Coordinates of C-alpha atoms in Angstrom, one line a residue:
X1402 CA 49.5 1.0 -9.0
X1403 CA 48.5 4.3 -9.7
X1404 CA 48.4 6.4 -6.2
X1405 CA 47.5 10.2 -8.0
X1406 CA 44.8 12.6 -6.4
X1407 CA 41.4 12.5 -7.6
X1408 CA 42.3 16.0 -9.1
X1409 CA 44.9 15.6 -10.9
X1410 CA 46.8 18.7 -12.4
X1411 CA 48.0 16.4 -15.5
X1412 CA 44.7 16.2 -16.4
X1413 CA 43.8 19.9 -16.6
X1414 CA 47.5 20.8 -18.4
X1415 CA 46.6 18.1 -20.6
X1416 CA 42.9 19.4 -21.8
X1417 CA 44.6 22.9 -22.3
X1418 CA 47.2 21.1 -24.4
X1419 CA 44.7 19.5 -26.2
X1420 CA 42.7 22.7 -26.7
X1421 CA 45.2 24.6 -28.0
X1422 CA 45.6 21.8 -30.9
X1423 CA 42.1 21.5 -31.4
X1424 CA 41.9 25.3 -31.8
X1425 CA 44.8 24.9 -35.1
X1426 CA 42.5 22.5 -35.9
X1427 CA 39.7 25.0 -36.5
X1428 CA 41.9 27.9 -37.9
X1429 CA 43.4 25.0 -40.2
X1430 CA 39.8 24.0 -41.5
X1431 CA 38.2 27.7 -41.6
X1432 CA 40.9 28.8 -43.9
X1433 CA 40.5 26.0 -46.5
X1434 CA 41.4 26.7 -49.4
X1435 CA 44.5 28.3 -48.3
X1436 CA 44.5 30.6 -51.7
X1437 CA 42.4 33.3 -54.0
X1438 CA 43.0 35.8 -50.6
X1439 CA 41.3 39.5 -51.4
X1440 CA 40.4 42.5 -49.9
X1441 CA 36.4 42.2 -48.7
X1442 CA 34.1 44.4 -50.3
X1443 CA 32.3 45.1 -47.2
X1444 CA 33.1 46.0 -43.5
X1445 CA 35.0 43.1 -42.2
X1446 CA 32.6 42.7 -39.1
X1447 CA 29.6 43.6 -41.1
X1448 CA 28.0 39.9 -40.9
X1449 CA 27.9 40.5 -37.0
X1450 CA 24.5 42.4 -37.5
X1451 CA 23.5 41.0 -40.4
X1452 CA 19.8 39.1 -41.0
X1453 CA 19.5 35.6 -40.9
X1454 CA 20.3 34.1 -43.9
X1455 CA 18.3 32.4 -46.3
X1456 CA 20.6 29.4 -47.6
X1457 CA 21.1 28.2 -44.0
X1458 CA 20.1 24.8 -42.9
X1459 CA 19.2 23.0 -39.6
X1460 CA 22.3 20.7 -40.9
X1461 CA 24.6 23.6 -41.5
X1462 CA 23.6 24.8 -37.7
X1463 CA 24.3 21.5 -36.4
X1464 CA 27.5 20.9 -37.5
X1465 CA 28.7 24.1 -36.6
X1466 CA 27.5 23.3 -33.3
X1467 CA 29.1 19.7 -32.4
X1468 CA 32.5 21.9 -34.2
X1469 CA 32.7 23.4 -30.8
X1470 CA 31.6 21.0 -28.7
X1471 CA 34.8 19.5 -28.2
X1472 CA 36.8 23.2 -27.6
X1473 CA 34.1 23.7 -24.7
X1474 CA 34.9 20.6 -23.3
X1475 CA 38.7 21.2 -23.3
X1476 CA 38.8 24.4 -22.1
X1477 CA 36.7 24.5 -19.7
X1478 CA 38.0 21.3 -18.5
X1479 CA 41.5 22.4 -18.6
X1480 CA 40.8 26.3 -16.8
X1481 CA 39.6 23.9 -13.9
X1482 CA 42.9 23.9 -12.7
X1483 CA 43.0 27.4 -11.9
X1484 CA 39.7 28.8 -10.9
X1485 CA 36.5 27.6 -10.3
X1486 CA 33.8 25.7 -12.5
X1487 CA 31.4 28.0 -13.1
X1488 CA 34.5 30.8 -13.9
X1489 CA 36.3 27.9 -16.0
X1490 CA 32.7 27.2 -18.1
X1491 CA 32.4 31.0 -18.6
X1492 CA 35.8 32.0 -20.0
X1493 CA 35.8 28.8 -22.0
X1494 CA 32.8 30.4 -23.9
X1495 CA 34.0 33.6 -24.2
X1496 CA 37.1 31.9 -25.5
X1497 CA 35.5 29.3 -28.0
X1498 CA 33.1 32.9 -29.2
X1499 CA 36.1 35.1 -29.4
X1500 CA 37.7 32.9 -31.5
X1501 CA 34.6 31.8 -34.1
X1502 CA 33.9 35.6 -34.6
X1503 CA 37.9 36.2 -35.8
X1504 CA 37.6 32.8 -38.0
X1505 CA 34.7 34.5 -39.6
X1506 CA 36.1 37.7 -40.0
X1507 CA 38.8 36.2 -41.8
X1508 CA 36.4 34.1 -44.0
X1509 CA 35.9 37.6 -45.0
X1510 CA 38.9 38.0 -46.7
X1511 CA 38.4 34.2 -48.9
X1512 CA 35.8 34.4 -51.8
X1513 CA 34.7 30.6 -51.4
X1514 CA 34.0 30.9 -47.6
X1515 CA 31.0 33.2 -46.1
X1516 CA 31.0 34.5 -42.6
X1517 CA 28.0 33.9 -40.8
X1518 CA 26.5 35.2 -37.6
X1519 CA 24.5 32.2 -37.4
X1520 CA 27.7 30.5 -37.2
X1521 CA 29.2 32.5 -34.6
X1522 CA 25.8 32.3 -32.4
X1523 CA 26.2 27.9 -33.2
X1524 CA 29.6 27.8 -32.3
X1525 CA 29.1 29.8 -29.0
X1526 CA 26.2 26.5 -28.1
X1527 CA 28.5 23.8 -29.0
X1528 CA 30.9 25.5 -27.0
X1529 CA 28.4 26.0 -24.0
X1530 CA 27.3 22.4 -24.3
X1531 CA 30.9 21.2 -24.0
X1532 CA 32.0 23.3 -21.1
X1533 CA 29.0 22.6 -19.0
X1534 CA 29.9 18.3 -19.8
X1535 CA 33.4 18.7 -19.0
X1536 CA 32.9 19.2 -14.9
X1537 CA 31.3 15.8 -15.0
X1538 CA 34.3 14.1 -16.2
X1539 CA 36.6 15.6 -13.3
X1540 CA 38.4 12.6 -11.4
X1541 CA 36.7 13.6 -8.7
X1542 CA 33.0 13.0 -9.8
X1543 CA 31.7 9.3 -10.1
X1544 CA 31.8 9.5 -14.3
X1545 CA 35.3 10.7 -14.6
X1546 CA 36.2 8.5 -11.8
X1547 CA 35.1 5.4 -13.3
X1548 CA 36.6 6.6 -17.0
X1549 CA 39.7 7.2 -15.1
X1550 CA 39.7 3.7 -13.1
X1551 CA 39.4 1.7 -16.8
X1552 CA 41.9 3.8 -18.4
X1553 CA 44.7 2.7 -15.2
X1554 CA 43.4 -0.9 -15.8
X1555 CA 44.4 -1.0 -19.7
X1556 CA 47.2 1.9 -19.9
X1557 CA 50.5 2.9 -18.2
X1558 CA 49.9 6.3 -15.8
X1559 CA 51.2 9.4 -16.9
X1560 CA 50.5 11.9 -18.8
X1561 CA 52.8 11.3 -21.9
X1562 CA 50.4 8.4 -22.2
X1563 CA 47.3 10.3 -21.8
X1564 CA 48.9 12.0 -24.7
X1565 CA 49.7 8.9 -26.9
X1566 CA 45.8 8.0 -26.0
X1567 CA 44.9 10.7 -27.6
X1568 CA 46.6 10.9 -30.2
X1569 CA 45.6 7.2 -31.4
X1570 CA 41.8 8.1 -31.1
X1571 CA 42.2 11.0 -33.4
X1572 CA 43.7 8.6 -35.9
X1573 CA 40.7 6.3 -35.7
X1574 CA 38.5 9.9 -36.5
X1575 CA 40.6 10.4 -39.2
X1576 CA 39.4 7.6 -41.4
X1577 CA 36.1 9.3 -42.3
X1578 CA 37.9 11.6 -44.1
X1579 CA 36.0 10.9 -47.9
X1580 CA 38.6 12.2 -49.4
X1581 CA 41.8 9.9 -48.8
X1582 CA 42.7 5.8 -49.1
X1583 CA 42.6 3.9 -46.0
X1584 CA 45.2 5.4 -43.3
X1585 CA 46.0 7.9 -45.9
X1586 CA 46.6 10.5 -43.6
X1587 CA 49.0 13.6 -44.2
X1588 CA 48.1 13.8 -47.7
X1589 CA 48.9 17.4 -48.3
X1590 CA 49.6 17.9 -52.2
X1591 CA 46.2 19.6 -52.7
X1592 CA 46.2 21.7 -50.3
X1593 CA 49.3 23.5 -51.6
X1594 CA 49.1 22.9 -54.9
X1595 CA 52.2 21.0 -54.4
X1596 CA 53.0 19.1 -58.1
X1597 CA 52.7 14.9 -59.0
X1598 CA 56.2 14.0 -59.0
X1599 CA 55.7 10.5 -60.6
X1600 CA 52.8 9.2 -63.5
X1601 CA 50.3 6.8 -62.7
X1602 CA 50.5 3.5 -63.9
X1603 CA 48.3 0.7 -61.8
X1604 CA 51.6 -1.1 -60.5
X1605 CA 52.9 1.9 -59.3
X1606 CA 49.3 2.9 -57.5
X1607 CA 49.1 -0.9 -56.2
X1608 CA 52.3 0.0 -54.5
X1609 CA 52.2 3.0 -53.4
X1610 CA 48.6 2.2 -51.6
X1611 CA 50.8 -1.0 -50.3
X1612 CA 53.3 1.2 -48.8
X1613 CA 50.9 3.8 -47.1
X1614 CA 48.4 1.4 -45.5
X1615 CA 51.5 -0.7 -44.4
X1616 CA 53.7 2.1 -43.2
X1617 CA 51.4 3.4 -41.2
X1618 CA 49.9 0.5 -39.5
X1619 CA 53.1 -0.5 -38.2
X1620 CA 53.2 3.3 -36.8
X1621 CA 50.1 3.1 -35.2
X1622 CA 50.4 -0.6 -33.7
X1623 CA 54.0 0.1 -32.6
X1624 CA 52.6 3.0 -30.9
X1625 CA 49.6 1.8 -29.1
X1626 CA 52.0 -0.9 -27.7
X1627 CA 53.7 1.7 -26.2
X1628 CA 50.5 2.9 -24.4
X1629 CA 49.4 -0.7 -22.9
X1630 CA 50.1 -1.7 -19.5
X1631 CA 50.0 -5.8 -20.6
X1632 CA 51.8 -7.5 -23.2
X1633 CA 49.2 -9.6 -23.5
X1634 CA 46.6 -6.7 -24.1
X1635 CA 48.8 -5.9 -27.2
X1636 CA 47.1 -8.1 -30.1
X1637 CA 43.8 -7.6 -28.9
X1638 CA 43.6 -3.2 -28.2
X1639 CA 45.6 -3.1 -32.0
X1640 CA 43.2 -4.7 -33.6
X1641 CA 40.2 -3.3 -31.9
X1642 CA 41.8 0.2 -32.7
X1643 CA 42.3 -1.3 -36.9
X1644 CA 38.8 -2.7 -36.4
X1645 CA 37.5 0.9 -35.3
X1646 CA 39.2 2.6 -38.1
X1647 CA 38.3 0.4 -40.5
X1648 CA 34.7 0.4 -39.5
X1649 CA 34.8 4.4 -39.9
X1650 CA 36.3 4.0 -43.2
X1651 CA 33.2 1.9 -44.2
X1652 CA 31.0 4.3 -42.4
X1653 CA 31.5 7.4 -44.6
X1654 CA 32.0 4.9 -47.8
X1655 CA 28.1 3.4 -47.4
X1656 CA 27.3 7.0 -46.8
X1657 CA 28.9 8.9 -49.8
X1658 CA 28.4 5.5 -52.3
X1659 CA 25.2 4.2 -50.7
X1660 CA 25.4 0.2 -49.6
X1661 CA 26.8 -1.7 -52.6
X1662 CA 30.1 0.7 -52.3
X1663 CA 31.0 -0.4 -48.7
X1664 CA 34.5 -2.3 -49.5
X1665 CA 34.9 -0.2 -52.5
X1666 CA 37.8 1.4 -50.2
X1667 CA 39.2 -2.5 -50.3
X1668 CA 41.6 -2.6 -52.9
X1669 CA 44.5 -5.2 -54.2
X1670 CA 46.9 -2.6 -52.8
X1671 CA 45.7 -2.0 -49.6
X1672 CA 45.3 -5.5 -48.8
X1673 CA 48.8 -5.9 -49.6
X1674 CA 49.9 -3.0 -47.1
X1675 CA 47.6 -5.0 -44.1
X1676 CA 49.2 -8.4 -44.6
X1677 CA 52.7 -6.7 -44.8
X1678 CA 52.2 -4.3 -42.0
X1679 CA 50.9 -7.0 -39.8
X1680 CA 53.5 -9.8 -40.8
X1681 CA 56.2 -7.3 -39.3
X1682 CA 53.9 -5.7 -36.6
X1683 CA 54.2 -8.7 -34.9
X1684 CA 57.9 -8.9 -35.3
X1685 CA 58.6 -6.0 -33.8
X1686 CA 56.4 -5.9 -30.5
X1687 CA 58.6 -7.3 -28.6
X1688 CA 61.1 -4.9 -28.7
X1689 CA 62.2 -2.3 -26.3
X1690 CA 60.3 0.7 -25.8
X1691 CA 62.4 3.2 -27.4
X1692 CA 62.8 0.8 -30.0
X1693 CA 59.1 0.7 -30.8
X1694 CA 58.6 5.0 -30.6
X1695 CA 61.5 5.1 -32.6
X1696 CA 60.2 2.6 -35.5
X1697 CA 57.1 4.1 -34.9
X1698 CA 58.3 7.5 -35.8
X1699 CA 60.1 6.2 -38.8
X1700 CA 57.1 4.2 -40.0
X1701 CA 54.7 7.1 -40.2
X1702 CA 57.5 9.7 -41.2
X1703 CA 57.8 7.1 -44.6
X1704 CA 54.3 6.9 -44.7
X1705 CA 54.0 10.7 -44.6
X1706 CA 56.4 10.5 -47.5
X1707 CA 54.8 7.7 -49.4
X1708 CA 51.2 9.5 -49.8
X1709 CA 52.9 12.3 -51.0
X1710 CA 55.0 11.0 -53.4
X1711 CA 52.4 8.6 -54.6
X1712 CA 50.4 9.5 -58.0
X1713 CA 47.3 10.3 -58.6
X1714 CA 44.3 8.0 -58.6
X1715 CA 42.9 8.6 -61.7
X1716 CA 40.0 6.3 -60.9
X1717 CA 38.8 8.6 -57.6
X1718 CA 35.7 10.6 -58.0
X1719 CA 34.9 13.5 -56.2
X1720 CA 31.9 12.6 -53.9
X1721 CA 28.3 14.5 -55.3
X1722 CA 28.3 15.2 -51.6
X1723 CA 31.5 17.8 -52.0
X1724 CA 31.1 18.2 -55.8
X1725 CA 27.5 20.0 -56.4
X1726 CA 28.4 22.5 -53.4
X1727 CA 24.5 22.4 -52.6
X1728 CA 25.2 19.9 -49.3
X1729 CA 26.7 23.0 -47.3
X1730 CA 26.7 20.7 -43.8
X1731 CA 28.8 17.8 -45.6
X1732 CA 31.4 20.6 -46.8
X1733 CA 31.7 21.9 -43.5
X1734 CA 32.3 18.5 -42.0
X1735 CA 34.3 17.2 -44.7
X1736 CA 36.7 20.4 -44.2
X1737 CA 37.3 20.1 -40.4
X1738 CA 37.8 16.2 -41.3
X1739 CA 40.5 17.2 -43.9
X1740 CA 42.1 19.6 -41.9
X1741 CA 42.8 16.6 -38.7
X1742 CA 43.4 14.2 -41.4
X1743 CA 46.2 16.5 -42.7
X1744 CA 47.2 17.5 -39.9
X1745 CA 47.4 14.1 -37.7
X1746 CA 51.1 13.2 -38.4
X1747 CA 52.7 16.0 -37.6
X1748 CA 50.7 16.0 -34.5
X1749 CA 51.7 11.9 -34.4
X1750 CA 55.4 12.5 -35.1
X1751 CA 55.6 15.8 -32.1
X1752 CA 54.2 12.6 -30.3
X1753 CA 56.4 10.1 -30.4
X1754 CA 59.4 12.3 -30.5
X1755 CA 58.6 13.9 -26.8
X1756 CA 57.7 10.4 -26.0
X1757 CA 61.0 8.9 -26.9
X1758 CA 63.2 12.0 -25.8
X1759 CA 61.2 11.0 -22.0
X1760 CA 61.7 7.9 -22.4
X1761 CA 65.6 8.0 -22.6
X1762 CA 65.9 10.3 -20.1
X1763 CA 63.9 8.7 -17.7
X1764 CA 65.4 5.4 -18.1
X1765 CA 69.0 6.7 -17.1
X1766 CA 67.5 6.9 -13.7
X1767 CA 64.3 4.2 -14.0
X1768 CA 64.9 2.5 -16.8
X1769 CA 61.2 1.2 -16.9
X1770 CA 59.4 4.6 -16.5
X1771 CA 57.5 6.5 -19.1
X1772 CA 55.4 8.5 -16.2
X1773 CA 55.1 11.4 -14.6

């Protein structure tokens, strides 16, 4: 039974945590693409007082908006732990403004990006908007206590799996990412320019989608069992978590290719990788815990690997969402989506290898314990 405080310092350490990799997050997205740097013709702080401009949209506002929303929530979430909330929901907007004016200043320096002060002024709302949420979901108010009372019911205490929790939500978020196959996260070839090192031919992309989709389902279902308090909860939260992603997946495809595209993300290969990664999911959950972060690393290091050793699709179009350039909202969404979609396994792997290092030396002592 879980016997913690109401406030709990875990929780606050673990919003900063998650702040901090939410804020690479938004560095990693504001600098795509990562090449064609140059000098700025202007002054590089010029667009502070510069009028409104024309090409923006109520979208484009938006989107910049909800992009802060979350680094609000975190930080001021996470200062709780040292000062008071109306303290904690300032500084977490200074923060969150600080840092949108030096992401725009640098946009300065990258001819396909352009700095905006309306930005700046819609990522200082979102981040207002999130900071004044986040004392709602303290343990100690009824909200946070009731979100906290379900999360004890279905997962282990502890702040390593407050972590792992985490960690498998962004996944599911990562699947509206238009630009990759189902689960493939980490690919990272574009975005450095980085060469094909083998030729297409379609038995070679039939199992290369095969071996990413089943690679890193195993990763993710070995490492939500690690989160679950119940064997018996394991089936069940895996496929809800499969069912969520997939559903995301299909989400963005109706959007970007309209209904009669919705499976179009269903092909031979990756039904291959599901049957395959489930066939050995379920031979492997009843191993030991460090057994299962350890597979669970290797899984999703090979399917790191695999997506980037794969060739290209030749039959992938660009979306006329990202391609015309006219839809300035979607490429702003599509770009922070890239960025955690590139980004997630290296964030997954740090995971799992803190998680197994904690496990093994906290089973020396209690072999059963992966709490703090």
């Amino acid at each position: 039974m879980n016997t913690q405080p109401h406030n709990q310092p875990h929780v606050h350490l673990l919003a900063l945590t998650l702040a901090l990799a939410y804020l690479l997050v938004i560095v990693y997205a504001s600098l795509q693409p990562l090449r064609g740097w140059r000098m700025p013709a202007a002054e590089v702080y010029g667009f502070l007082t510069a009028p409104w401009p024309p090409y923006i949209t109520l979208a484009d506002v938006l989107v910049n908006v909800a992009a802060y929303v979350p680094l609000g929530f975190m930080l001021a979430l996470g200062l709780r732990i040292a000062m008071p909330p109306v303290v904690a929901v300032a500084l977490a907007l200074l923060l969150s403004v600080v840092m949108s004016i030096a992401m725009e200043a640098v946009q300065m320096f990258l001819p396909a990006r352009i700095a905006s002060n309306v930005d700046v002024l819609a990522n200082g709302a979102g981040a207002l908007i999130g900071a004044l949420a986040a004392p709602l979901f303290l343990p100690s108010q009824r909200l946070g206590a009731q979100l906290g009372a379900w999360r004890n019911r279905v997962f282990v205490p502890g702040v390593v799996i407050d972590a792992g929790v985490v960690v498998a939500v962004l996944w599911v978020i990562t699947q509206l990412n238009p630009l990759t196959q189902v689960f493939g996260t980490g690919h990272l070839r574009g975005t450095f320019d980085l060469p094909a090192y083998v030729f297409h031919t379609p038995s070679l992309l039939l199992s290369a989608e095969a071996t990413v989709v089943m690679f890193n389902l195993l990763g993710i279902g070995l490492l939500l069992s690690t989160l679950l308090r119940a064997e018996s909860r394991h089936g069940p939260v895996i496929a809800a978590v499969i069912t969520a992603a997939l559903g995301c997946k299909m989400l963005i495809t109706v959007f970007l290719a309209k209904p009669q595209g919705a499976w179009a993300w269903m092909t031979p290969g990756v039904l291959l990788g599901f049957i395959l990664g489930a066939i050995m999911l379920a031979g492997l959950l009843s191993l030991g815990q460090a057994a299962r972060l350890a597979l669970a690393l290797l899984a999703l290091l090979l399917a790191l690997a695999a997506i980037n050793l794969a060739p290209d699709n030749p039959y992938f179009s660009l979306p006329p969402q990202l391609a015309s350039g006219r839809s300035s909202h979607f490429l702003s969404f599509s770009n922070i989506l890239q960025a955690l979609s590139e980004l997630w396994p290296l964030i997954a792997l740090g995971y799992l290898g803190a998680a197994l290092w904690h496990t093994r030396t906290r089973s020396r002592a209690q072999p059963s314990a992966l709490t703090l």
